Amino acid sequence: MSADPSILDHFCVIVNTSHETLNGQCCLISSFDPSKSRYTASAVTSIMPATKRTLQLKAENLQPASSMEQKKYQYMKLKPYELLQDPKYAEVLRNAFQLQTELTSVASSYGLNLSILSKILPVLLLLHTYFFGFIKTFLLVTLITYPIIFSLPSLRLNKPILQCIKSIPLNLSIELTRATGYNVSSSLATIGLAGFYGMGVYTYFKSGGTKVVGGGVDQGMMERIYAKGYDDGSAGKPFGTSLEESVGSGSDVPYDDLGSVAPPPATGLGALGFTHLMSAGLIVKAGFDLGKGTDGVWNPANIVPNGKANPMRLMMPAFGMYRILKALGVL
């Protein structure tokens, strides 16, 4: 039996084997053994733990994978597997999968129906994005998930919700100490958390940055004006033919220039928005990164030498500082 050239070095889907865990898996065909009439295939069957298997399969157990199946396998299994071979990325992905597992376990222990939540939450997020915008949706998700993440140690023990909330500053200080090497007290973590949430809540409830020209025309009138203009355009009439009957009588102001003046831009703290909050977070993170020594311990004396050694790391924090100072009117 000879090899099928349409299969070699291509992605295939495993079918009709006695192992149900393999059926439906995507694999890459690497070679063919004529003596055994078997194709050699490699398949990533698991991400956590990272597992890649070499399989010997018959031709009837393989069918060409569609382009969608190939992309799904490449980006959901093969790429993560390759990243896991790098210790730096492996730690990040391991923490992400561990967090997902812990959140699922905690939700189940508190009696939450995960199947219903997984269907409702995407709809709620899409509706929130539609009515309030992506930035506010992202901010809302951040404000909700941070307390959950930092209260996980208490949630794992099925402690009362109030006790879990009280443990957030302590858990935050422990994580900051571990990440920076600098001893961060619970009181300092509480102040930082309060500042972050104060700015976050203020930004969330603040009106959007789009300038809206005020006026005394209600929504119903605006819709009628729009309808008249649309009808004029459809009938090939000059602009403003029907508008004069509604808003043009007694007015010598051209219809295309009503002389509206946009309100002055906000100043002071009112000019700060979500992007400025992100810039402030970027500046703080850069300070922690530049302050770390070779031993991993944070020391403010390391900021200047590390900044001089790699000036490119200062570009984004400097730009963020410029935007904040400009919004506050300092520059």
XYZ file of C-alpha atoms in Angstrom:
331
model
C 0.000 0.000 0.000
C 1.367 3.430 -0.925
C 0.903 6.705 0.911
C -1.853 9.104 -0.039
C -0.107 12.364 -1.085
C -3.183 14.393 -0.109
C -2.685 13.348 3.529
C 1.093 13.507 4.036
C 2.260 16.708 5.755
C -1.355 17.807 6.136
C -3.749 18.128 9.054
C -6.308 15.358 9.467
C -9.100 14.495 11.881
C -8.968 11.153 13.702
C -12.165 9.108 13.269
C -13.562 5.628 13.966
C -10.921 4.477 16.463
C -11.562 2.365 19.549
C -10.332 5.251 21.742
C -13.158 7.744 22.150
C -10.761 10.363 23.535
C -8.897 10.400 20.199
C -11.913 10.566 17.903
C -12.431 14.107 16.664
C -8.875 15.175 17.520
C -6.853 16.991 14.884
C -3.354 15.748 14.038
C -0.471 16.380 11.637
C 0.588 13.502 9.384
C 4.386 13.266 9.150
C 5.192 9.954 7.397
C 3.893 6.608 6.131
C 5.160 3.096 6.938
C 4.445 0.794 3.936
C 5.271 -2.381 5.863
C 2.553 -1.689 8.449
C 0.265 0.403 6.230
C 0.177 2.995 8.980
C 0.515 6.776 8.982
C 2.591 8.428 11.694
C 0.751 11.389 13.188
C 1.458 13.807 16.020
C -1.401 15.267 18.036
C -1.564 17.641 20.995
C -4.248 15.942 23.064
C -4.025 18.139 26.148
C -2.774 21.592 27.113
C -2.776 21.271 30.888
C -0.780 19.147 31.336
C 0.928 19.678 27.977
C 0.683 16.348 26.155
C 1.776 15.599 22.599
C 1.375 12.040 21.336
C 2.806 10.178 18.344
C 0.210 7.854 16.846
C 0.197 5.048 14.256
C -3.091 5.229 12.345
C -4.737 3.461 9.416
C -5.971 5.352 6.380
C -9.612 4.687 7.331
C -9.004 6.424 10.662
C -8.071 9.693 8.984
C -10.027 12.275 7.068
C -8.744 15.636 5.786
C -9.368 18.477 8.227
C -11.306 21.522 7.123
C -9.634 24.937 7.193
C -11.611 25.830 10.320
C -10.518 22.635 12.095
C -6.907 23.341 11.130
C -7.015 26.908 12.490
C -8.733 25.767 15.661
C -6.075 23.105 16.257
C -3.175 25.424 15.413
C -4.222 28.322 17.634
C -6.011 26.509 20.471
C -3.670 23.545 20.938
C -0.485 23.628 18.862
C 0.507 27.247 19.605
C -0.204 26.978 23.369
C 1.759 23.712 23.458
C 4.748 25.388 21.799
C 4.534 28.322 24.215
C 4.462 25.925 27.156
C 7.904 24.691 26.140
C 9.224 28.144 27.128
C 9.404 28.306 30.970
C 8.387 31.991 31.008
C 5.199 31.461 29.024
C 4.559 28.125 30.707
C 4.260 29.829 34.095
C 1.836 32.436 32.736
C -0.384 29.838 31.048
C -0.218 27.552 34.064
C -1.439 30.358 36.313
C -4.221 31.198 33.851
C -5.474 27.610 33.697
C -5.164 27.283 37.472
C -7.214 30.451 37.942
C -9.880 29.155 35.550
C -10.043 25.846 37.427
C -10.254 27.565 40.809
C -12.982 29.971 39.679
C -14.998 27.054 38.314
C -14.560 25.127 41.560
C -15.500 28.129 43.720
C -18.579 28.901 41.624
C -19.742 25.295 41.951
C -19.168 25.271 45.721
C -21.416 28.337 46.110
C -24.205 26.666 44.135
C -23.865 28.727 40.956
C -25.094 27.050 37.791
C -22.135 27.441 35.435
C -24.017 26.250 32.357
C -26.623 28.995 32.801
C -24.002 31.642 33.639
C -21.977 30.776 30.534
C -25.057 31.517 28.413
C -26.287 34.626 30.226
C -22.994 36.483 30.769
C -22.045 36.848 27.065
C -25.500 38.277 26.324
C -25.236 40.742 29.218
C -21.737 41.811 28.142
C -22.865 42.344 24.545
C -25.854 44.410 25.688
C -23.641 46.455 28.009
C -21.160 47.039 25.184
C -23.973 48.100 22.853
C -25.479 50.634 25.279
C -22.367 51.873 27.125
C -19.408 51.095 24.856
C -16.453 48.711 24.938
C -14.268 50.811 27.255
C -16.866 50.931 30.032
C -17.560 47.218 29.590
C -13.857 46.436 29.960
C -13.672 48.681 33.019
C -16.737 47.044 34.588
C -15.289 43.554 34.063
C -12.015 44.713 35.648
C -13.768 46.200 38.670
C -15.739 42.982 39.187
C -12.992 40.408 38.586
C -10.256 41.994 40.725
C -12.087 41.405 44.040
C -12.883 37.837 42.983
C -9.240 37.100 42.165
C -7.860 38.585 45.386
C -10.490 36.879 47.552
C -9.868 33.426 46.034
C -7.855 32.113 49.037
C -10.885 32.723 51.267
C -13.420 31.611 48.659
C -11.646 28.252 48.354
C -12.363 27.656 52.046
C -16.080 28.470 51.558
C -15.884 31.344 54.017
C -18.772 33.841 54.297
C -18.850 36.499 51.578
C -18.262 39.348 54.054
C -15.157 37.643 55.410
C -13.899 37.071 51.866
C -14.294 40.789 51.117
C -12.383 41.731 54.272
C -9.490 39.474 53.220
C -8.937 41.304 49.911
C -6.451 43.960 51.227
C -4.328 41.311 52.959
C -4.242 39.055 49.894
C -3.442 42.054 47.690
C -0.533 43.078 49.926
C 0.829 39.513 49.816
C 0.675 39.431 46.004
C 2.276 42.883 45.676
C 5.064 41.879 48.064
C 5.653 38.694 46.095
C 5.643 40.511 42.744
C 7.780 43.512 43.710
C 9.971 42.198 46.520
C 8.990 45.311 48.475
C 7.118 44.911 51.765
C 3.645 46.309 51.042
C 1.459 46.582 54.133
C -2.274 45.887 54.170
C -3.018 49.544 54.917
C -0.965 50.693 51.912
C -2.678 48.086 49.725
C -6.063 49.326 50.993
C -5.201 52.930 50.089
C -4.044 51.903 46.617
C -7.132 49.748 46.095
C -9.418 52.559 47.263
C -7.708 54.990 44.885
C -8.004 52.571 41.985
C -11.684 51.894 42.637
C -12.443 55.545 43.267
C -10.955 56.499 39.924
C -12.527 53.484 38.225
C -16.049 54.153 39.524
C -15.712 57.867 38.715
C -14.641 57.027 35.160
C -17.440 54.488 34.746
C -20.245 56.853 35.753
C -18.717 59.844 34.024
C -20.439 60.831 30.793
C -18.724 59.945 27.535
C -16.075 62.153 25.983
C -18.094 62.835 22.814
C -19.021 66.505 22.615
C -22.771 66.952 22.137
C -24.178 70.283 21.004
C -27.050 71.257 23.250
C -30.322 72.634 21.986
C -33.991 73.067 22.673
C -35.225 70.583 20.053
C -36.633 67.369 21.493
C -36.013 63.919 20.044
C -39.409 63.747 18.332
C -38.777 67.010 16.492
C -35.334 65.816 15.419
C -36.849 62.646 13.975
C -39.446 64.632 12.020
C -36.740 66.965 10.693
C -34.655 63.985 9.618
C -37.678 62.409 7.895
C -38.400 65.625 5.968
C -34.783 65.896 4.838
C -34.756 62.248 3.774
C -37.978 62.681 1.781
C -36.569 65.801 0.081
C -33.429 63.937 -0.899
C -35.405 60.951 -2.210
C -37.612 63.276 -4.296
C -34.617 65.175 -5.678
C -35.655 68.463 -4.073
C -33.080 71.090 -2.972
C -31.798 70.821 0.572
C -34.030 72.604 3.083
C -37.205 72.696 0.965
C -39.364 71.120 3.673
C -37.195 72.165 6.612
C -38.276 75.796 6.214
C -41.784 74.788 7.243
C -40.482 73.228 10.481
C -37.507 75.207 11.716
C -36.607 77.699 8.997
C -39.434 80.215 9.217
C -38.442 83.524 10.742
C -34.771 82.589 10.769
C -32.145 84.204 8.571
C -29.486 81.685 9.626
C -28.421 79.293 6.843
C -29.712 75.761 7.428
C -26.261 74.243 7.108
C -24.703 76.637 9.626
C -26.822 77.172 12.720
C -23.899 78.743 14.561
C -23.843 76.100 17.282
C -20.896 76.336 19.621
C -19.537 73.232 21.291
C -19.231 73.397 25.078
C -15.742 74.095 26.432
C -13.616 71.029 27.160
C -13.527 69.718 30.707
C -10.647 70.818 32.913
C -8.972 69.503 36.041
C -10.046 66.097 37.346
C -13.094 66.234 35.077
C -10.794 65.836 32.076
C -9.445 62.497 33.290
C -10.928 59.375 31.736
C -10.339 55.661 31.414
C -7.282 56.033 29.182
C -5.665 58.291 31.778
C -6.379 55.643 34.425
C -4.635 53.067 32.238
C -1.713 55.469 31.743
C -1.378 55.868 35.519
C -1.324 52.089 35.919
C 1.346 51.848 33.218
C 3.492 54.409 35.043
C 3.192 52.520 38.342
C 4.047 49.213 36.652
C 7.070 50.779 34.947
C 8.241 52.062 38.329
C 8.047 48.571 39.816
C 9.780 46.976 36.810
C 12.611 49.528 36.735
C 13.104 49.266 40.488
C 13.807 45.533 40.442
C 17.406 44.466 40.886
C 19.148 41.351 39.608
C 18.064 39.567 42.797
C 14.415 40.398 42.101
C 14.125 42.753 45.094
C 12.569 46.168 44.484
C 14.680 49.188 45.391
C 13.952 52.785 44.294
C 17.687 53.326 43.785
C 17.543 50.920 40.821
C 15.076 53.036 38.816
C 17.577 55.545 37.389
C 20.331 53.008 36.454
C 17.810 50.623 34.862
C 16.193 53.520 33.002
C 19.548 54.636 31.608
C 20.417 51.075 30.590
C 17.223 50.722 28.544
C 15.700 54.137 27.707
C 13.105 52.581 25.374
C 11.256 51.265 28.436
C 10.562 54.866 29.454
C 8.817 55.916 26.244
C 5.285 54.655 26.978
C 5.289 55.733 30.673
C 6.600 59.170 29.620
C 3.854 59.500 27.012
C 1.269 58.477 29.616
C 2.615 61.068 32.061
C 2.435 63.725 29.334
C -1.223 62.887 28.609
C -2.171 63.057 32.293
C -0.383 66.375 32.878
C -1.888 67.834 29.709
C -5.393 66.772 30.743
C -4.899 68.392 34.156
C -3.812 71.637 32.481
C -0.257 71.523 33.850
C 1.234 71.549 30.334
